Amino acid sequence: MRLIVPLRGVVQGRGGLFVGSLIPCCIFYCLQLYLKRRSPPPPPDSDSPRTSSPSTASPVGLSPRAVPLTEPLVSQYYIGLERAKTDPYDRISNKDGIIQLGLAESTMCFDLLTRWMSDNLMDSLMMKINEGEFDIRRIAMYQPFEGLWELKVAFADFMSRIMGGNVYFDPSNMVIIAGGNPAIEVLAFSLVDHGNAILVPSPYYSGFDRDIKFRTGVELIPVHTRSSENFTVTVSALEQALNEASKRGRKVSAILFSNPSNPVGNIMSRETLHDILKFAQEKNIHIISDEIFAGSVYGDKEFVSMAEVANSSECDKSRVHIIYGLSKDFSLPGFRAAVIYSFHQDVVSAAKKLVRFSSVPVPVQRILVSLLSDTRFVEEYLAAHRERIRDKHVRFVDGLKRLGIPCAESGGGLYCWVDMSGLLTSYSEKGELDLFERLLSVAKINATPGTAFYCVEPGWFRCCFTALADEDIPMVMGRIKKLTEPSRS
Amino acid sequence: MRLIVPLRGVVQGRGGLFVGSLIPCCIFYCLQLYLKRRSPPPPPDSDSPRTSSPSTASPVGLSPRAVPLTEPLVSQYYIGLERAKTDPYDRISNKDGIIQLGLAESTMCFDLLTRWMSDNLMDSLMMKINEGEFDIRRIAMYQPFEGLWELKVAFADFMSRIMGGNVYFDPSNMVIIAGGNPAIEVLAFSLVDHGNAILVPSPYYSGFDRDIKFRTGVELIPVHTRSSENFTVTVSALEQALNEASKRGRKVSAILFSNPSNPVGNIMSRETLHDILKFAQEKNIHIISDEIFAGSVYGDKEFVSMAEVANSSECDKSRVHIIYGLSKDFSLPGFRAAVIYSFHQDVVSAAKKLVRFSSVPVPVQRILVSLLSDTRFVEEYLAAHRERIRDKHVRFVDGLKRLGIPCAESGGGLYCWVDMSGLLTSYSEKGELDLFERLLSVAKINATPGTAFYCVEPGWFRCCFTALADEDIPMVMGRIKKLTEPSRS
């Protein structure tokens, strides 16, 4: 009773409506807040009713968040890969088949790998304990999911080696993980909350979408770069993208990029890396540097790891996280072997927990310990890999040049970034997709169009050349040439 | 102006305070609702501010959802495993070390595995293409993440074989995945939305918590069973748990259980499985049946797969999903090889997408194709595995019986479920944890207490016996005996 009296008084005086409604409104609002905090939070991405609704008629459904996973992937990256699989080129058995330039894999040094495996595979897997008796325990039994310590040491040494010995990697900052895909997912989950965002300089590798969006609920925001700057990202572009995200209420928690860039193949300069680190420091966000092509550098430009920049900077390096793996530089995608390297001890701890879902089987770890520790072979392999990639790149780019087709300036990666805008029937996304289709059906080549990488300029295509035999390059050029000639139909 | 007039009139009449505050309250409320719907939804599990807050002083943080992953795991299951690792028993070098009975692994048939690996490992990995030349492509290159078709066929045949040939598994319903942990996570993500729940008959394997709670945001609801019913779940208990969950607004989307049960080792009867399927049909929920110990059956009771029951039932079998793997029955946890088998095509599709984060490397797949296809060896191995587990079980249980310690009736698994309530100083959780500690520090044995498995009756412990040498069993009994004797201190 006493509580109501003052209100009544105010209501009946001057300004009665305003104050007389404000106070009960506040009470009503607080009541709602109280009730809201007591109720359980709603599930994210869910439109389903919260109570179980027995229904014997309709078949049981998936969780709403998994429903998109039942649909086919629509990017031209996947469409091209699948199309090429339906009619794959083979020099002997299917000469008119589709040539796969869509997959970044390399067969260039399989002669060396075959030799090493023939000589060492058995010994690396099965160590003899007594006279002639193998020890099955070292491959069959449980081992720490985060990876064998010996493998971390070997990986750290190998990474340092391919990066010119300019950076030391501490094995205790490392988690061994079954490929780049889970490495990216684990970092996205650990650094960025559901509904928050990551800035990604574009054109960027299509796989980032899949690896991050399938489960983590994190948004990727492309930060467009231009051919006029050879697709190099600037801090002002990052700043602008972050501000625009903030305006629409999106919190940006990280920057993700591949270096050497996938699909362009350009290498980030030390200065650019410093600028990005400084920017990340200012905004208090993370950096994920995907350096999976670090050992596939063929130009004159030096590759610099973000780890090296972090070590030499005054910035807080705990925001820097590196991804590396053996699928590209060691041509072993079938081995599913990668690492997360983080300067943040909590990120290492979280990754150690999550890697139980993405651990590398012990037999594969044993093979890799032997392989990466064989420094004589590693040096021989790396030298051959670089020499052969340089040679193959020259052959491929020269072939295109003779057709009047230029490539972006690049220094690493298993591909080149080809400017086919001269072959477009219209300078637009539609024109690019038409060319993609003509490449597949007329030239019988699967090259991935820029649209799949969020490139804003039409006509750019990624062509992976490291699984091509030298003798097939002229044929690829001959096929592309068909599209440069006026149609005779 | 006109809008305010009627309010003012009401305020000045009878009941002025009530109506005069209600109407502006409603307007205020509607305004809030409008503003709320225009703003983006809050991230789940997040207490962080949504705007980026530049802070150069404080180090950068993890996503709020990853913070719990930086903490140590507190279950006695993990505590015991870690304690045993600090001072591991070895018959020669550390006789007084802690004996590990906490990990369900088996070394019983390593003689057979060693022989097979010695004879076949190299050929299974490296097929010769020409005279003496190995084909590195078949292990080094990309293969479908969902697993090689040959391995699916071999797995289907093997599963059918260990289940007495009573059920046929269709390889096209199968996804090969790197262990039981990701298999469970992928199913939980795909079948149950964030914030929804799964019913799990308890005592249940502690690992389910970890595998499901780390990332999927799914709640596990234990459905308690009792020793008086030998820990068998009933439909009425499931129904009651589901109703209680509904009352607190929790939607139940699935039932998860291991069969043979982990930790009890009992085998579900065909009737129980039928009842559960009928219940799931009525409630329109999924069933996840973890059958990873199906080939480790030693009693007289027949093992029946939920797949067999689904096939023979009139219920919609698309709700049934099976997990199987080689870590237990084939003693190969280091190989990280398991399968998801689902009757629901959309679940198979979703799992095929998600398995890119948990794929089995191709070299391991090649070894397993050879191993599982070697039916003569498989038959020999399975017969030996069953005979040895039966023998080891008898030795272990008899040893306990002589100490006056009974076990639950069981028929499968690499462990037994031991009633040590007679050794408790108090019949309570505290008493159980005291005994756990005395087992570790006095008897120097790591056995996992029931608390870790959500057992409601104190004094039960899971003891894994299949990594114990026969000659060590009397010593284990001797150590336990110490605790049965009155303290001399």
Short mmCIF file of N, CA and C in Angstrom, two decimals, chain B residues 195-292:
data_model
loop_
_atom_site.label_atom_id
_atom_site.label_comp_id
_atom_site.label_asym_id
_atom_site.label_seq_id
_atom_site.Cartn_x
_atom_site.Cartn_y
_atom_site.Cartn_z
N GLY B 195 21.71 -27.15 -26.69
CA GLY B 195 20.74 -26.91 -25.62
C GLY B 195 19.76 -28.05 -25.43
N ASN B 196 19.67 -28.96 -26.39
CA ASN B 196 18.81 -30.13 -26.22
C ASN B 196 19.59 -31.25 -25.53
N ALA B 197 18.92 -32.38 -25.30
CA ALA B 197 19.52 -33.38 -24.42
C ALA B 197 19.47 -34.80 -24.98
N ILE B 198 20.33 -35.63 -24.41
CA ILE B 198 20.38 -37.08 -24.70
C ILE B 198 20.21 -37.83 -23.39
N LEU B 199 19.36 -38.86 -23.38
CA LEU B 199 19.24 -39.73 -22.22
C LEU B 199 20.32 -40.81 -22.28
N VAL B 200 20.99 -41.04 -21.16
CA VAL B 200 22.04 -42.06 -21.13
C VAL B 200 21.86 -42.93 -19.88
N PRO B 201 21.51 -44.22 -20.08
CA PRO B 201 21.42 -45.09 -18.91
C PRO B 201 22.75 -45.07 -18.15
N SER B 202 22.69 -44.89 -16.84
CA SER B 202 23.92 -44.82 -16.05
C SER B 202 23.95 -45.97 -15.05
N PRO B 203 25.12 -46.43 -14.59
CA PRO B 203 26.44 -45.86 -14.86
C PRO B 203 26.80 -45.89 -16.33
N TYR B 204 27.40 -44.75 -16.79
CA TYR B 204 27.84 -44.70 -18.19
C TYR B 204 29.28 -44.23 -18.28
N TYR B 205 29.90 -44.59 -19.39
CA TYR B 205 31.31 -44.27 -19.68
C TYR B 205 31.56 -42.76 -19.62
N SER B 206 32.48 -42.35 -18.75
CA SER B 206 32.78 -40.93 -18.54
C SER B 206 33.13 -40.19 -19.83
N GLY B 207 33.73 -40.90 -20.76
CA GLY B 207 34.17 -40.27 -22.00
C GLY B 207 33.04 -39.64 -22.79
N PHE B 208 31.81 -40.15 -22.61
CA PHE B 208 30.66 -39.56 -23.32
C PHE B 208 30.53 -38.08 -22.99
N ASP B 209 30.74 -37.72 -21.74
CA ASP B 209 30.65 -36.32 -21.32
C ASP B 209 31.58 -35.46 -22.13
N ARG B 210 32.84 -35.88 -22.13
CA ARG B 210 33.89 -35.16 -22.81
C ARG B 210 33.58 -35.08 -24.31
N ASP B 211 33.27 -36.22 -24.91
CA ASP B 211 33.07 -36.26 -26.36
C ASP B 211 31.89 -35.40 -26.79
N ILE B 212 30.90 -35.28 -25.94
CA ILE B 212 29.70 -34.55 -26.33
C ILE B 212 29.71 -33.12 -25.83
N LYS B 213 30.23 -32.90 -24.62
CA LYS B 213 30.09 -31.56 -24.04
C LYS B 213 31.15 -30.57 -24.49
N PHE B 214 32.31 -31.05 -24.91
CA PHE B 214 33.38 -30.12 -25.31
C PHE B 214 32.87 -29.09 -26.32
N ARG B 215 32.14 -29.54 -27.34
CA ARG B 215 31.80 -28.61 -28.42
C ARG B 215 30.33 -28.57 -28.82
N THR B 216 29.56 -29.64 -28.54
CA THR B 216 28.24 -29.67 -29.17
C THR B 216 27.17 -28.92 -28.40
N GLY B 217 27.42 -28.59 -27.12
CA GLY B 217 26.40 -27.88 -26.34
C GLY B 217 25.18 -28.73 -26.04
N VAL B 218 25.36 -30.04 -26.06
CA VAL B 218 24.26 -30.97 -25.80
C VAL B 218 24.37 -31.44 -24.34
N GLU B 219 23.21 -31.56 -23.68
CA GLU B 219 23.20 -32.02 -22.29
C GLU B 219 23.04 -33.54 -22.24
N LEU B 220 23.76 -34.19 -21.32
CA LEU B 220 23.55 -35.62 -21.10
C LEU B 220 22.75 -35.80 -19.81
N ILE B 221 21.67 -36.57 -19.90
CA ILE B 221 20.84 -36.81 -18.71
C ILE B 221 20.99 -38.27 -18.30
N PRO B 222 21.64 -38.52 -17.14
CA PRO B 222 21.79 -39.92 -16.72
C PRO B 222 20.44 -40.51 -16.31
N VAL B 223 20.20 -41.73 -16.74
CA VAL B 223 18.99 -42.45 -16.31
C VAL B 223 19.49 -43.58 -15.42
N HIS B 224 19.31 -43.39 -14.11
CA HIS B 224 19.98 -44.29 -13.17
C HIS B 224 19.41 -45.70 -13.18
N THR B 225 20.33 -46.67 -13.12
CA THR B 225 19.93 -48.07 -12.95
C THR B 225 20.50 -48.57 -11.64
N ARG B 226 20.01 -49.74 -11.20
CA ARG B 226 20.33 -50.23 -9.84
C ARG B 226 20.99 -51.60 -9.87
N SER B 227 21.78 -51.87 -8.86
CA SER B 227 22.43 -53.18 -8.77
C SER B 227 21.38 -54.28 -8.62
N SER B 228 20.25 -53.97 -7.98
CA SER B 228 19.22 -54.99 -7.77
C SER B 228 18.66 -55.50 -9.11
N GLU B 229 18.78 -54.71 -10.16
CA GLU B 229 18.36 -55.16 -11.50
C GLU B 229 19.58 -55.38 -12.40
N ASN B 230 20.71 -55.61 -11.77
CA ASN B 230 22.00 -55.75 -12.48
C ASN B 230 22.23 -54.60 -13.47
N PHE B 231 21.85 -53.40 -13.07
CA PHE B 231 22.10 -52.18 -13.84
C PHE B 231 21.49 -52.21 -15.25
N THR B 232 20.30 -52.79 -15.34
CA THR B 232 19.62 -52.85 -16.64
C THR B 232 18.62 -51.71 -16.72
N VAL B 233 18.60 -51.02 -17.84
CA VAL B 233 17.69 -49.89 -17.98
C VAL B 233 16.29 -50.38 -18.34
N THR B 234 15.28 -49.65 -17.87
CA THR B 234 13.90 -49.99 -18.21
C THR B 234 13.27 -48.82 -18.96
N VAL B 235 12.25 -49.15 -19.75
CA VAL B 235 11.57 -48.10 -20.50
C VAL B 235 10.88 -47.12 -19.55
N SER B 236 10.39 -47.62 -18.44
CA SER B 236 9.70 -46.69 -17.52
C SER B 236 10.69 -45.67 -16.95
N ALA B 237 11.93 -46.10 -16.72
CA ALA B 237 12.93 -45.13 -16.23
C ALA B 237 13.25 -44.11 -17.31
N LEU B 238 13.34 -44.55 -18.56
CA LEU B 238 13.61 -43.62 -19.67
C LEU B 238 12.45 -42.62 -19.79
N GLU B 239 11.24 -43.15 -19.70
CA GLU B 239 10.04 -42.31 -19.82
C GLU B 239 10.02 -41.24 -18.73
N GLN B 240 10.31 -41.68 -17.52
CA GLN B 240 10.32 -40.74 -16.39
C GLN B 240 11.37 -39.65 -16.59
N ALA B 241 12.56 -40.05 -17.04
CA ALA B 241 13.63 -39.07 -17.27
C ALA B 241 13.24 -38.08 -18.36
N LEU B 242 12.60 -38.61 -19.39
CA LEU B 242 12.18 -37.73 -20.50
C LEU B 242 11.12 -36.73 -20.02
N ASN B 243 10.19 -37.21 -19.22
CA ASN B 243 9.14 -36.32 -18.71
C ASN B 243 9.72 -35.25 -17.80
N GLU B 244 10.66 -35.66 -16.96
CA GLU B 244 11.28 -34.67 -16.06
C GLU B 244 12.05 -33.62 -16.86
N ALA B 245 12.70 -34.07 -17.91
CA ALA B 245 13.44 -33.13 -18.77
C ALA B 245 12.45 -32.15 -19.42
N SER B 246 11.33 -32.68 -19.91
CA SER B 246 10.32 -31.83 -20.55
C SER B 246 9.82 -30.77 -19.59
N LYS B 247 9.61 -31.19 -18.34
CA LYS B 247 9.09 -30.26 -17.34
C LYS B 247 10.01 -29.07 -17.14
N ARG B 248 11.31 -29.30 -17.24
CA ARG B 248 12.22 -28.16 -17.10
C ARG B 248 12.61 -27.58 -18.46
N GLY B 249 11.78 -27.87 -19.47
CA GLY B 249 11.94 -27.21 -20.77
C GLY B 249 13.06 -27.76 -21.61
N ARG B 250 13.55 -28.96 -21.29
CA ARG B 250 14.65 -29.56 -22.03
C ARG B 250 14.08 -30.55 -23.04
N LYS B 251 14.38 -30.34 -24.31
CA LYS B 251 13.93 -31.28 -25.32
C LYS B 251 14.91 -32.44 -25.42
N VAL B 252 14.41 -33.66 -25.30
CA VAL B 252 15.26 -34.84 -25.45
C VAL B 252 15.19 -35.30 -26.90
N SER B 253 16.36 -35.46 -27.55
CA SER B 253 16.38 -35.82 -28.97
C SER B 253 16.93 -37.21 -29.23
N ALA B 254 17.53 -37.83 -28.22
CA ALA B 254 18.16 -39.14 -28.46
C ALA B 254 18.39 -39.90 -27.17
N ILE B 255 18.61 -41.22 -27.34
CA ILE B 255 19.10 -42.09 -26.25
C ILE B 255 20.45 -42.62 -26.71
N LEU B 256 21.41 -42.62 -25.78
CA LEU B 256 22.75 -43.14 -26.08
C LEU B 256 23.09 -44.21 -25.07
N PHE B 257 23.58 -45.35 -25.54
CA PHE B 257 24.05 -46.37 -24.58
C PHE B 257 25.16 -47.19 -25.21
N SER B 258 25.98 -47.79 -24.37
CA SER B 258 26.98 -48.73 -24.88
C SER B 258 26.48 -50.14 -24.58
N ASN B 259 26.68 -51.03 -25.55
CA ASN B 259 26.24 -52.42 -25.45
C ASN B 259 27.28 -53.29 -26.14
N PRO B 260 28.00 -54.16 -25.43
CA PRO B 260 27.99 -54.40 -23.98
C PRO B 260 28.25 -53.10 -23.22
N SER B 261 27.60 -53.00 -22.06
CA SER B 261 27.68 -51.77 -21.29
C SER B 261 29.09 -51.48 -20.80
N ASN B 262 29.44 -50.22 -20.87
CA ASN B 262 30.67 -49.73 -20.26
C ASN B 262 30.21 -48.77 -19.18
N PRO B 263 30.42 -49.03 -17.91
CA PRO B 263 31.40 -49.88 -17.25
C PRO B 263 30.89 -51.23 -16.75
N VAL B 264 29.61 -51.55 -16.85
CA VAL B 264 29.11 -52.74 -16.15
C VAL B 264 29.52 -54.04 -16.86
N GLY B 265 29.47 -54.01 -18.20
CA GLY B 265 29.82 -55.22 -18.95
C GLY B 265 28.62 -56.12 -19.20
N ASN B 266 27.42 -55.69 -18.80
CA ASN B 266 26.26 -56.53 -19.11
C ASN B 266 25.81 -56.30 -20.55
N ILE B 267 25.10 -57.29 -21.08
CA ILE B 267 24.68 -57.27 -22.48
C ILE B 267 23.17 -57.08 -22.53
N MET B 268 22.73 -56.19 -23.38
CA MET B 268 21.29 -55.91 -23.43
C MET B 268 20.57 -57.04 -24.17
N SER B 269 19.43 -57.46 -23.63
CA SER B 269 18.68 -58.53 -24.27
C SER B 269 17.96 -57.99 -25.50
N ARG B 270 17.60 -58.92 -26.38
CA ARG B 270 16.85 -58.55 -27.58
C ARG B 270 15.56 -57.80 -27.19
N GLU B 271 14.92 -58.26 -26.10
CA GLU B 271 13.66 -57.65 -25.68
C GLU B 271 13.88 -56.21 -25.24
N THR B 272 14.93 -56.00 -24.45
CA THR B 272 15.22 -54.63 -24.01
C THR B 272 15.46 -53.72 -25.21
N LEU B 273 16.23 -54.22 -26.18
CA LEU B 273 16.52 -53.41 -27.36
C LEU B 273 15.23 -53.08 -28.12
N HIS B 274 14.35 -54.08 -28.24
CA HIS B 274 13.06 -53.86 -28.90
C HIS B 274 12.24 -52.80 -28.16
N ASP B 275 12.23 -52.91 -26.84
CA ASP B 275 11.46 -51.96 -26.04
C ASP B 275 12.00 -50.54 -26.22
N ILE B 276 13.32 -50.43 -26.24
CA ILE B 276 13.93 -49.10 -26.40
C ILE B 276 13.61 -48.53 -27.77
N LEU B 277 13.66 -49.38 -28.79
CA LEU B 277 13.35 -48.90 -30.14
C LEU B 277 11.90 -48.43 -30.23
N LYS B 278 11.01 -49.20 -29.59
CA LYS B 278 9.59 -48.83 -29.60
C LYS B 278 9.38 -47.50 -28.87
N PHE B 279 10.06 -47.36 -27.76
CA PHE B 279 9.98 -46.12 -26.98
C PHE B 279 10.50 -44.94 -27.82
N ALA B 280 11.62 -45.15 -28.50
CA ALA B 280 12.20 -44.08 -29.33
C ALA B 280 11.24 -43.70 -30.46
N GLN B 281 10.59 -44.72 -30.99
CA GLN B 281 9.62 -44.48 -32.07
C GLN B 281 8.45 -43.63 -31.54
N GLU B 282 7.95 -44.03 -30.38
CA GLU B 282 6.81 -43.30 -29.78
C GLU B 282 7.17 -41.84 -29.53
N LYS B 283 8.38 -41.61 -29.05
CA LYS B 283 8.80 -40.25 -28.69
C LYS B 283 9.45 -39.52 -29.86
N ASN B 284 9.58 -40.21 -30.97
CA ASN B 284 10.24 -39.68 -32.18
C ASN B 284 11.64 -39.14 -31.87
N ILE B 285 12.44 -39.97 -31.24
CA ILE B 285 13.83 -39.59 -30.94
C ILE B 285 14.80 -40.62 -31.54
N HIS B 286 16.06 -40.27 -31.53
CA HIS B 286 17.11 -41.11 -32.12
C HIS B 286 17.67 -42.10 -31.09
N ILE B 287 18.34 -43.12 -31.62
CA ILE B 287 19.08 -44.07 -30.78
C ILE B 287 20.53 -44.13 -31.26
N ILE B 288 21.47 -43.89 -30.34
CA ILE B 288 22.89 -44.09 -30.66
C ILE B 288 23.36 -45.29 -29.86
N SER B 289 23.71 -46.36 -30.57
CA SER B 289 24.15 -47.58 -29.90
C SER B 289 25.66 -47.75 -30.11
N ASP B 290 26.39 -47.61 -29.03
CA ASP B 290 27.85 -47.74 -29.09
C ASP B 290 28.18 -49.21 -28.86
N GLU B 291 28.58 -49.91 -29.93
CA GLU B 291 28.79 -51.36 -29.87
C GLU B 291 30.26 -51.71 -30.01
N ILE B 292 31.10 -50.85 -29.45
CA ILE B 292 32.54 -50.97 -29.66
C ILE B 292 33.15 -52.19 -28.95
#
